[in-house]
Amino acid sequence: MSDHINELFDKDGNLIGALLSAEAWTAVKNQVYTSLGLSEHVVEKEMAEPLSDWETLKEYWDYPYPVDYDVACDHCGNTTKDWSADEPRLFRLTSANLAGLVSFKCMKCRAKVVKRHFNDTVKSECTPYQDKKVTSKEGRYRS
């Protein structure tokens, strides 16, 4: 039919739906929601901090330096010596893994702070929050 629309049929040849490309869906999404009387507004739930992953990383820590708790946002200047002790949180843990990759969300400006732990050093990088994103390329969990 087209590169953007694939019609879906049941075993008897009855049309049961259509599969749209991301580009096509982005172009018609608002009209579809409006014509069906649906609200596009989705409340995104903040996922819980993966503290068990952080604890696992600390348990298997084998770097020649002590576990570091300091986090700094290069974008807005927010900083803490111990992110886990802050109340309220200045930085929220978003991921941690055994390879030493730990990421945080700055609660002041929503920038992403990534800390890469290597055998001899820790490298940090800060990526500013982007308000305008290409939604067709963004994965989301819906409840």
mmCIF file of C-alpha atoms in Angstrom:
data_model
loop_
_atom_site.group_PDB
_atom_site.id
_atom_site.type_symbol
_atom_site.label_atom_id
_atom_site.label_comp_id
_atom_site.label_asym_id
_atom_site.label_seq_id
_atom_site.Cartn_x
_atom_site.Cartn_y
_atom_site.Cartn_z
ATOM 1 C CA MET A 1 0.000 0.000 0.000
ATOM 2 C CA SER A 2 2.556 2.596 1.134
ATOM 3 C CA ASP A 3 5.716 2.952 3.147
ATOM 4 C CA HIS A 4 3.671 4.597 5.898
ATOM 5 C CA ILE A 5 0.503 2.478 6.172
ATOM 6 C CA ASN A 6 0.069 -1.294 6.371
ATOM 7 C CA GLU A 7 -3.501 -2.513 6.551
ATOM 8 C CA LEU A 8 -4.060 -5.568 8.727
ATOM 9 C CA PHE A 9 -6.619 -8.246 7.782
ATOM 10 C CA ASP A 10 -7.975 -11.298 9.590
ATOM 11 C CA LYS A 11 -7.984 -14.808 8.045
ATOM 12 C CA ASP A 12 -11.264 -14.051 6.224
ATOM 13 C CA GLY A 13 -9.927 -10.868 4.598
ATOM 14 C CA ASN A 14 -11.734 -8.431 6.905
ATOM 15 C CA LEU A 15 -9.892 -5.231 7.702
ATOM 16 C CA ILE A 16 -9.087 -5.263 11.436
ATOM 17 C CA GLY A 17 -6.624 -2.397 11.743
ATOM 18 C CA ALA A 18 -3.732 -0.467 10.316
ATOM 19 C CA LEU A 19 -0.096 -0.160 11.227
ATOM 20 C CA LEU A 20 1.356 3.323 10.763
ATOM 21 C CA SER A 21 4.995 4.341 10.526
ATOM 22 C CA ALA A 22 6.276 6.704 13.224
ATOM 23 C CA GLU A 23 6.277 9.565 10.716
ATOM 24 C CA ALA A 24 2.643 8.916 9.701
ATOM 25 C CA TRP A 25 1.501 8.553 13.309
ATOM 26 C CA THR A 26 3.158 11.832 14.273
ATOM 27 C CA ALA A 27 1.345 13.553 11.379
ATOM 28 C CA VAL A 28 -2.170 12.214 12.193
ATOM 29 C CA LYS A 29 -2.029 11.568 15.926
ATOM 30 C CA ASN A 30 -3.920 14.708 17.007
ATOM 31 C CA GLN A 31 -6.708 14.172 14.443
ATOM 32 C CA VAL A 32 -7.134 10.535 15.511
ATOM 33 C CA TYR A 33 -7.378 11.431 19.211
ATOM 34 C CA THR A 34 -9.842 14.236 18.441
ATOM 35 C CA SER A 35 -12.053 12.164 16.145
ATOM 36 C CA LEU A 36 -12.253 9.326 18.698
ATOM 37 C CA GLY A 37 -12.887 11.728 21.592
ATOM 38 C CA LEU A 38 -9.759 10.617 23.424
ATOM 39 C CA SER A 39 -7.364 12.651 25.493
ATOM 40 C CA GLU A 40 -3.721 12.504 24.470
ATOM 41 C CA HIS A 41 -2.632 13.629 27.928
ATOM 42 C CA VAL A 42 -0.664 10.862 29.593
ATOM 43 C CA VAL A 43 0.456 11.235 33.184
ATOM 44 C CA GLU A 44 4.024 10.010 33.354
ATOM 45 C CA LYS A 45 4.844 8.322 36.626
ATOM 46 C CA GLU A 46 8.259 8.884 38.093
ATOM 47 C CA MET A 47 9.894 5.477 38.338
ATOM 48 C CA ALA A 48 11.386 4.505 41.684
ATOM 49 C CA GLU A 49 15.108 4.963 42.102
ATOM 50 C CA PRO A 50 16.958 1.708 41.374
ATOM 51 C CA LEU A 51 18.566 1.633 44.818
ATOM 52 C CA SER A 52 19.029 -2.150 44.732
ATOM 53 C CA ASP A 53 21.209 -1.718 41.617
ATOM 54 C CA TRP A 54 23.248 0.911 43.488
ATOM 55 C CA GLU A 55 23.632 -1.441 46.462
ATOM 56 C CA THR A 56 24.758 -4.243 44.135
ATOM 57 C CA LEU A 57 27.372 -1.962 42.576
ATOM 58 C CA LYS A 58 28.656 -1.015 46.048
ATOM 59 C CA GLU A 59 28.715 -4.678 47.138
ATOM 60 C CA TYR A 60 30.914 -5.658 44.188
ATOM 61 C CA TRP A 61 32.960 -2.432 44.158
ATOM 62 C CA ASP A 62 36.525 -3.344 43.192
ATOM 63 C CA TYR A 63 37.894 -0.009 42.064
ATOM 64 C CA PRO A 64 41.083 1.184 43.812
ATOM 65 C CA TYR A 65 39.257 4.255 45.164
ATOM 66 C CA PRO A 66 36.330 4.480 47.593
ATOM 67 C CA VAL A 67 32.704 4.638 46.488
ATOM 68 C CA ASP A 68 31.930 8.207 45.459
ATOM 69 C CA TYR A 69 28.661 9.874 46.392
ATOM 70 C CA ASP A 70 29.322 13.358 45.029
ATOM 71 C CA VAL A 71 27.314 14.573 42.053
ATOM 72 C CA ALA A 72 27.512 17.906 40.237
ATOM 73 C CA CYS A 73 25.418 19.398 37.463
ATOM 74 C CA ASP A 74 27.529 21.414 35.033
ATOM 75 C CA HIS A 75 24.383 22.902 33.541
ATOM 76 C CA CYS A 76 22.843 24.680 36.570
ATOM 77 C CA GLY A 77 25.591 24.393 39.193
ATOM 78 C CA ASN A 78 23.630 22.106 41.528
ATOM 79 C CA THR A 79 26.057 20.021 43.599
ATOM 80 C CA THR A 80 26.141 17.623 46.539
ATOM 81 C CA LYS A 81 28.763 15.679 48.457
ATOM 82 C CA ASP A 82 26.356 12.760 49.114
ATOM 83 C CA TRP A 83 23.356 12.404 46.801
ATOM 84 C CA SER A 84 21.918 9.528 48.876
ATOM 85 C CA ALA A 85 21.746 11.584 52.097
ATOM 86 C CA ASP A 86 20.034 14.657 50.650
ATOM 87 C CA GLU A 87 16.483 15.277 51.782
ATOM 88 C CA PRO A 88 14.864 16.360 49.596
ATOM 89 C CA ARG A 89 16.960 14.830 46.846
ATOM 90 C CA LEU A 90 19.113 17.209 44.813
ATOM 91 C CA PHE A 91 19.871 14.392 42.354
ATOM 92 C CA ARG A 92 17.741 11.345 41.669
ATOM 93 C CA LEU A 93 19.394 8.035 40.773
ATOM 94 C CA THR A 94 18.067 6.827 37.411
ATOM 95 C CA SER A 95 20.383 3.875 36.760
ATOM 96 C CA ALA A 96 23.387 1.998 38.077
ATOM 97 C CA ASN A 97 25.115 -1.137 36.852
ATOM 98 C CA LEU A 98 28.024 -3.408 37.708
ATOM 99 C CA ALA A 99 30.129 -1.927 34.912
ATOM 100 C CA GLY A 100 30.330 1.302 36.942
ATOM 101 C CA LEU A 101 27.924 3.359 34.866
ATOM 102 C CA VAL A 102 25.722 5.487 37.142
ATOM 103 C CA SER A 103 23.293 8.176 36.035
ATOM 104 C CA PHE A 104 21.287 10.814 37.839
ATOM 105 C CA LYS A 105 18.615 13.386 37.080
ATOM 106 C CA CYS A 106 19.261 16.872 38.428
ATOM 107 C CA MET A 107 16.143 17.872 40.349
ATOM 108 C CA LYS A 108 16.833 21.574 39.760
ATOM 109 C CA CYS A 109 17.124 21.671 35.944
ATOM 110 C CA ARG A 110 16.352 18.014 34.985
ATOM 111 C CA ALA A 111 19.727 17.583 33.251
ATOM 112 C CA LYS A 112 21.177 14.082 33.029
ATOM 113 C CA VAL A 113 24.440 13.508 34.899
ATOM 114 C CA VAL A 114 26.352 10.348 33.981
ATOM 115 C CA LYS A 115 29.315 9.050 35.967
ATOM 116 C CA ARG A 116 31.534 6.448 34.333
ATOM 117 C CA HIS A 117 33.761 4.648 36.812
ATOM 118 C CA PHE A 118 36.989 3.371 35.316
ATOM 119 C CA ASN A 119 39.804 1.522 37.051
ATOM 120 C CA ASP A 120 41.890 4.667 37.535
ATOM 121 C CA THR A 121 39.401 7.538 37.244
ATOM 122 C CA VAL A 122 35.777 8.691 37.237
ATOM 123 C CA LYS A 123 34.496 10.618 34.229
ATOM 124 C CA SER A 124 31.352 12.700 34.562
ATOM 125 C CA GLU A 125 29.286 14.270 31.839
ATOM 126 C CA CYS A 126 26.199 16.423 32.007
ATOM 127 C CA THR A 127 23.563 16.633 29.283
ATOM 128 C CA PRO A 128 21.018 19.466 29.539
ATOM 129 C CA TYR A 129 17.353 18.510 29.619
ATOM 130 C CA GLN A 130 15.631 18.861 26.249
ATOM 131 C CA ASP A 131 12.055 20.032 26.507
ATOM 132 C CA LYS A 132 11.313 19.555 22.818
ATOM 133 C CA LYS A 133 11.913 15.983 21.747
ATOM 134 C CA VAL A 134 10.973 14.009 18.671
ATOM 135 C CA THR A 135 8.151 12.048 20.286
ATOM 136 C CA SER A 136 8.078 9.456 17.516
ATOM 137 C CA LYS A 137 11.568 8.371 18.628
ATOM 138 C CA GLU A 138 10.832 8.333 22.344
ATOM 139 C CA GLY A 139 9.942 5.143 24.202
ATOM 140 C CA ARG A 140 7.345 5.469 26.948
ATOM 141 C CA TYR A 141 5.588 3.097 29.277
ATOM 142 C CA ARG A 142 1.876 3.747 29.558
ATOM 143 C CA SER A 143 -0.198 2.570 32.452
#
